[in-house]
Amino acid sequence: EAQVTQNPRYLITVTGKKLTVTCSQNMNHEYMSWYRQDPGLGLRQIYYSMNVEVTDKGDVPEGYKVSRKEKRNFPLILESPSPNQTSLYFCASRYRAETQYFGPGTRLLVL
Amino acid sequence: AQSVTQPDIHITVSEGASLELRCNYSYGATPYLFWYVQSPGQGLQLLLKYFSGDTLVQGIKGFEAEFKRSQSSFNLRKPSVHWSDAAEYFCAVGRVNDYKLSFGAGTTVTVRA
């Protein structure tokens, strides 16, 4: 089954404690991206990757890092989380301009 | 840079009535356009997309959307709403060169009996 998986699905952490949210897709897609969803703001792109070792900033990259060492994986790293990063995060992948597939989401609370 | 505006934050509609959700975009070239739906506590599901060709696009769950270049709009419609259509709906525009998607802020649809 074609899918995008994210882990963990729910996470509560404290300010400053580094965390990683994993994302994996099994469709051999070149393009992957991370979004955050906040009420009234829709989805905003954090980072995206057009292929292995090729990443670029989206609209709201501050406080986040990513890496793309393998085609299937695109982890999101928060080196020093802050409360304003409390949000719902989605990973997504697609092949060029085709349909974008979303993961189930990771709900993060930073205390 | 492209942008998307969904003018209606919240719409309430009676079951069986028609529904239209508005979407306006700003982009210098012909865009790729999408509508996604997010049910409560769920991820995003693609309803339909427009890349080129026929400007009236049919999607899943009985939804359709019409691309109007002159109005920079891509409005979503459904002739008869079901209670299960209560959800949040997002319009998105994709960039031709690198396929970057920009989303609108979303429209929440409430369906009353």
mmCIF file with all atom_site columns, N, CA, C and O in Angstrom, chain A residues 45-66:
data_model
loop_
_atom_site.group_PDB
_atom_site.id
_atom_site.type_symbol
_atom_site.label_atom_id
_atom_site.label_alt_id
_atom_site.label_comp_id
_atom_site.label_asym_id
_atom_site.label_entity_id
_atom_site.label_seq_id
_atom_site.pdbx_PDB_ins_code
_atom_site.Cartn_x
_atom_site.Cartn_y
_atom_site.Cartn_z
_atom_site.occupancy
_atom_site.B_iso_or_equiv
_atom_site.pdbx_formal_charge
_atom_site.auth_seq_id
_atom_site.auth_comp_id
_atom_site.auth_asym_id
_atom_site.auth_atom_id
_atom_site.pdbx_PDB_model_num
ATOM 1  N N  . GLN A 1 45 ? 4.504  25.632 4.507  1.00 0.00 ? 45 GLN A N  1
ATOM 2  C CA . GLN A 1 45 ? 5.618  24.738 4.223  1.00 0.00 ? 45 GLN A CA 1
ATOM 3  C C  . GLN A 1 45 ? 6.847  25.141 5.024  1.00 0.00 ? 45 GLN A C  1
ATOM 4  O O  . GLN A 1 45 ? 7.247  26.312 5.031  1.00 0.00 ? 45 GLN A O  1
ATOM 5  N N  . ILE A 1 46 ? 7.482  24.152 5.642  1.00 0.00 ? 46 ILE A N  1
ATOM 6  C CA . ILE A 1 46 ? 8.657  24.409 6.470  1.00 0.00 ? 46 ILE A CA 1
ATOM 7  C C  . ILE A 1 46 ? 9.926  24.224 5.633  1.00 0.00 ? 46 ILE A C  1
ATOM 8  O O  . ILE A 1 46 ? 10.753 25.129 5.517  1.00 0.00 ? 46 ILE A O  1
ATOM 9  N N  . TYR A 1 47 ? 10.087 23.040 5.090  1.00 0.00 ? 47 TYR A N  1
ATOM 10 C CA . TYR A 1 47 ? 11.203 22.696 4.219  1.00 0.00 ? 47 TYR A CA 1
ATOM 11 C C  . TYR A 1 47 ? 10.695 21.735 3.155  1.00 0.00 ? 47 TYR A C  1
ATOM 12 O O  . TYR A 1 47 ? 9.691  21.059 3.344  1.00 0.00 ? 47 TYR A O  1
ATOM 13 N N  . TYR A 1 48 ? 11.430 21.687 2.051  1.00 0.00 ? 48 TYR A N  1
ATOM 14 C CA . TYR A 1 48 ? 11.128 20.689 1.053  1.00 0.00 ? 48 TYR A CA 1
ATOM 15 C C  . TYR A 1 48 ? 12.424 20.146 0.458  1.00 0.00 ? 48 TYR A C  1
ATOM 16 O O  . TYR A 1 48 ? 13.493 20.741 0.605  1.00 0.00 ? 48 TYR A O  1
ATOM 17 N N  . SER A 1 49 ? 12.283 19.013 -0.206 1.00 0.00 ? 49 SER A N  1
ATOM 18 C CA . SER A 1 49 ? 13.439 18.364 -0.818 1.00 0.00 ? 49 SER A CA 1
ATOM 19 C C  . SER A 1 49 ? 13.031 17.840 -2.186 1.00 0.00 ? 49 SER A C  1
ATOM 20 O O  . SER A 1 49 ? 12.034 17.135 -2.312 1.00 0.00 ? 49 SER A O  1
ATOM 21 N N  . MET A 1 50 ? 13.811 18.193 -3.194 1.00 0.00 ? 50 MET A N  1
ATOM 22 C CA . MET A 1 50 ? 13.500 17.749 -4.545 1.00 0.00 ? 50 MET A CA 1
ATOM 23 C C  . MET A 1 50 ? 14.219 16.466 -4.907 1.00 0.00 ? 50 MET A C  1
ATOM 24 O O  . MET A 1 50 ? 13.953 15.883 -5.953 1.00 0.00 ? 50 MET A O  1
ATOM 25 N N  . ASN A 1 51 ? 15.147 16.033 -4.064 1.00 0.00 ? 51 ASN A N  1
ATOM 26 C CA . ASN A 1 51 ? 15.795 14.741 -4.269 1.00 0.00 ? 51 ASN A CA 1
ATOM 27 C C  . ASN A 1 51 ? 16.820 14.538 -3.151 1.00 0.00 ? 51 ASN A C  1
ATOM 28 O O  . ASN A 1 51 ? 16.991 15.399 -2.281 1.00 0.00 ? 51 ASN A O  1
ATOM 29 N N  . VAL A 1 52 ? 17.483 13.416 -3.183 1.00 0.00 ? 52 VAL A N  1
ATOM 30 C CA . VAL A 1 52 ? 18.488 13.102 -2.169 1.00 0.00 ? 52 VAL A CA 1
ATOM 31 C C  . VAL A 1 52 ? 19.537 14.205 -2.124 1.00 0.00 ? 52 VAL A C  1
ATOM 32 O O  . VAL A 1 52 ? 20.025 14.645 -3.173 1.00 0.00 ? 52 VAL A O  1
ATOM 33 N N  . GLU A 1 53 ? 19.840 14.646 -0.914 1.00 0.00 ? 53 GLU A N  1
ATOM 34 C CA . GLU A 1 53 ? 20.842 15.681 -0.664 1.00 0.00 ? 53 GLU A CA 1
ATOM 35 C C  . GLU A 1 53 ? 20.468 17.051 -1.230 1.00 0.00 ? 53 GLU A C  1
ATOM 36 O O  . GLU A 1 53 ? 21.315 17.945 -1.274 1.00 0.00 ? 53 GLU A O  1
ATOM 37 N N  . VAL A 1 54 ? 19.223 17.244 -1.644 1.00 0.00 ? 54 VAL A N  1
ATOM 38 C CA . VAL A 1 54 ? 18.754 18.534 -2.159 1.00 0.00 ? 54 VAL A CA 1
ATOM 39 C C  . VAL A 1 54 ? 17.583 19.003 -1.306 1.00 0.00 ? 54 VAL A C  1
ATOM 40 O O  . VAL A 1 54 ? 16.481 18.434 -1.385 1.00 0.00 ? 54 VAL A O  1
ATOM 41 N N  . THR A 1 55 ? 17.835 19.985 -0.455 1.00 0.00 ? 55 THR A N  1
ATOM 42 C CA . THR A 1 55 ? 16.773 20.516 0.393  1.00 0.00 ? 55 THR A CA 1
ATOM 43 C C  . THR A 1 55 ? 16.746 22.036 0.276  1.00 0.00 ? 55 THR A C  1
ATOM 44 O O  . THR A 1 55 ? 17.756 22.660 -0.064 1.00 0.00 ? 55 THR A O  1
ATOM 45 N N  . ASP A 1 56 ? 15.596 22.609 0.601  1.00 0.00 ? 56 ASP A N  1
ATOM 46 C CA . ASP A 1 56 ? 15.480 24.068 0.528  1.00 0.00 ? 56 ASP A CA 1
ATOM 47 C C  . ASP A 1 56 ? 14.411 24.531 1.492  1.00 0.00 ? 56 ASP A C  1
ATOM 48 O O  . ASP A 1 56 ? 13.520 23.762 1.895  1.00 0.00 ? 56 ASP A O  1
ATOM 49 N N  . LYS A 1 57 ? 14.534 25.801 1.878  1.00 0.00 ? 57 LYS A N  1
ATOM 50 C CA . LYS A 1 57 ? 13.606 26.378 2.839  1.00 0.00 ? 57 LYS A CA 1
ATOM 51 C C  . LYS A 1 57 ? 12.250 26.622 2.211  1.00 0.00 ? 57 LYS A C  1
ATOM 52 O O  . LYS A 1 57 ? 12.140 27.026 1.055  1.00 0.00 ? 57 LYS A O  1
ATOM 53 N N  . GLY A 1 58 ? 11.230 26.403 3.026  1.00 0.00 ? 58 GLY A N  1
ATOM 54 C CA . GLY A 1 58 ? 9.886  26.767 2.626  1.00 0.00 ? 58 GLY A CA 1
ATOM 55 C C  . GLY A 1 58 ? 9.556  28.147 3.159  1.00 0.00 ? 58 GLY A C  1
ATOM 56 O O  . GLY A 1 58 ? 10.413 29.028 3.221  1.00 0.00 ? 58 GLY A O  1
ATOM 57 N N  . ASP A 1 59 ? 8.322  28.311 3.607  1.00 0.00 ? 59 ASP A N  1
ATOM 58 C CA . ASP A 1 59 ? 7.873  29.628 4.067  1.00 0.00 ? 59 ASP A CA 1
ATOM 59 C C  . ASP A 1 59 ? 8.201  29.921 5.526  1.00 0.00 ? 59 ASP A C  1
ATOM 60 O O  . ASP A 1 59 ? 8.331  31.083 5.915  1.00 0.00 ? 59 ASP A O  1
ATOM 61 N N  . VAL A 1 60 ? 8.325  28.880 6.342  1.00 0.00 ? 60 VAL A N  1
ATOM 62 C CA . VAL A 1 60 ? 8.549  29.086 7.778  1.00 0.00 ? 60 VAL A CA 1
ATOM 63 C C  . VAL A 1 60 ? 9.652  28.162 8.290  1.00 0.00 ? 60 VAL A C  1
ATOM 64 O O  . VAL A 1 60 ? 9.428  27.303 9.139  1.00 0.00 ? 60 VAL A O  1
ATOM 65 N N  . PRO A 1 61 ? 10.898 28.322 7.846  1.00 0.00 ? 61 PRO A N  1
ATOM 66 C CA . PRO A 1 61 ? 11.952 27.361 8.193  1.00 0.00 ? 61 PRO A CA 1
ATOM 67 C C  . PRO A 1 61 ? 12.638 27.603 9.539  1.00 0.00 ? 61 PRO A C  1
ATOM 68 O O  . PRO A 1 61 ? 13.360 26.721 10.021 1.00 0.00 ? 61 PRO A O  1
ATOM 69 N N  . GLU A 1 62 ? 12.431 28.772 10.149 1.00 0.00 ? 62 GLU A N  1
ATOM 70 C CA . GLU A 1 62 ? 13.191 29.127 11.357 1.00 0.00 ? 62 GLU A CA 1
ATOM 71 C C  . GLU A 1 62 ? 12.918 28.137 12.485 1.00 0.00 ? 62 GLU A C  1
ATOM 72 O O  . GLU A 1 62 ? 11.770 27.856 12.825 1.00 0.00 ? 62 GLU A O  1
ATOM 73 N N  . GLY A 1 63 ? 13.989 27.628 13.057 1.00 0.00 ? 63 GLY A N  1
ATOM 74 C CA . GLY A 1 63 ? 13.893 26.713 14.184 1.00 0.00 ? 63 GLY A CA 1
ATOM 75 C C  . GLY A 1 63 ? 13.823 25.247 13.795 1.00 0.00 ? 63 GLY A C  1
ATOM 76 O O  . GLY A 1 63 ? 13.707 24.380 14.652 1.00 0.00 ? 63 GLY A O  1
ATOM 77 N N  . TYR A 1 64 ? 13.908 24.977 12.505 1.00 0.00 ? 64 TYR A N  1
ATOM 78 C CA . TYR A 1 64 ? 13.816 23.604 12.005 1.00 0.00 ? 64 TYR A CA 1
ATOM 79 C C  . TYR A 1 64 ? 15.027 23.253 11.152 1.00 0.00 ? 64 TYR A C  1
ATOM 80 O O  . TYR A 1 64 ? 15.651 24.110 10.546 1.00 0.00 ? 64 TYR A O  1
ATOM 81 N N  . LYS A 1 65 ? 15.329 21.949 11.112 1.00 0.00 ? 65 LYS A N  1
ATOM 82 C CA . LYS A 1 65 ? 16.323 21.424 10.196 1.00 0.00 ? 65 LYS A CA 1
ATOM 83 C C  . LYS A 1 65 ? 15.770 20.165 9.559  1.00 0.00 ? 65 LYS A C  1
ATOM 84 O O  . LYS A 1 65 ? 14.887 19.508 10.125 1.00 0.00 ? 65 LYS A O  1
ATOM 85 N N  . VAL A 1 66 ? 16.303 19.831 8.391  1.00 0.00 ? 66 VAL A N  1
ATOM 86 C CA . VAL A 1 66 ? 15.922 18.587 7.725  1.00 0.00 ? 66 VAL A CA 1
ATOM 87 C C  . VAL A 1 66 ? 17.168 17.967 7.122  1.00 0.00 ? 66 VAL A C  1
ATOM 88 O O  . VAL A 1 66 ? 18.210 18.611 7.004  1.00 0.00 ? 66 VAL A O  1
#
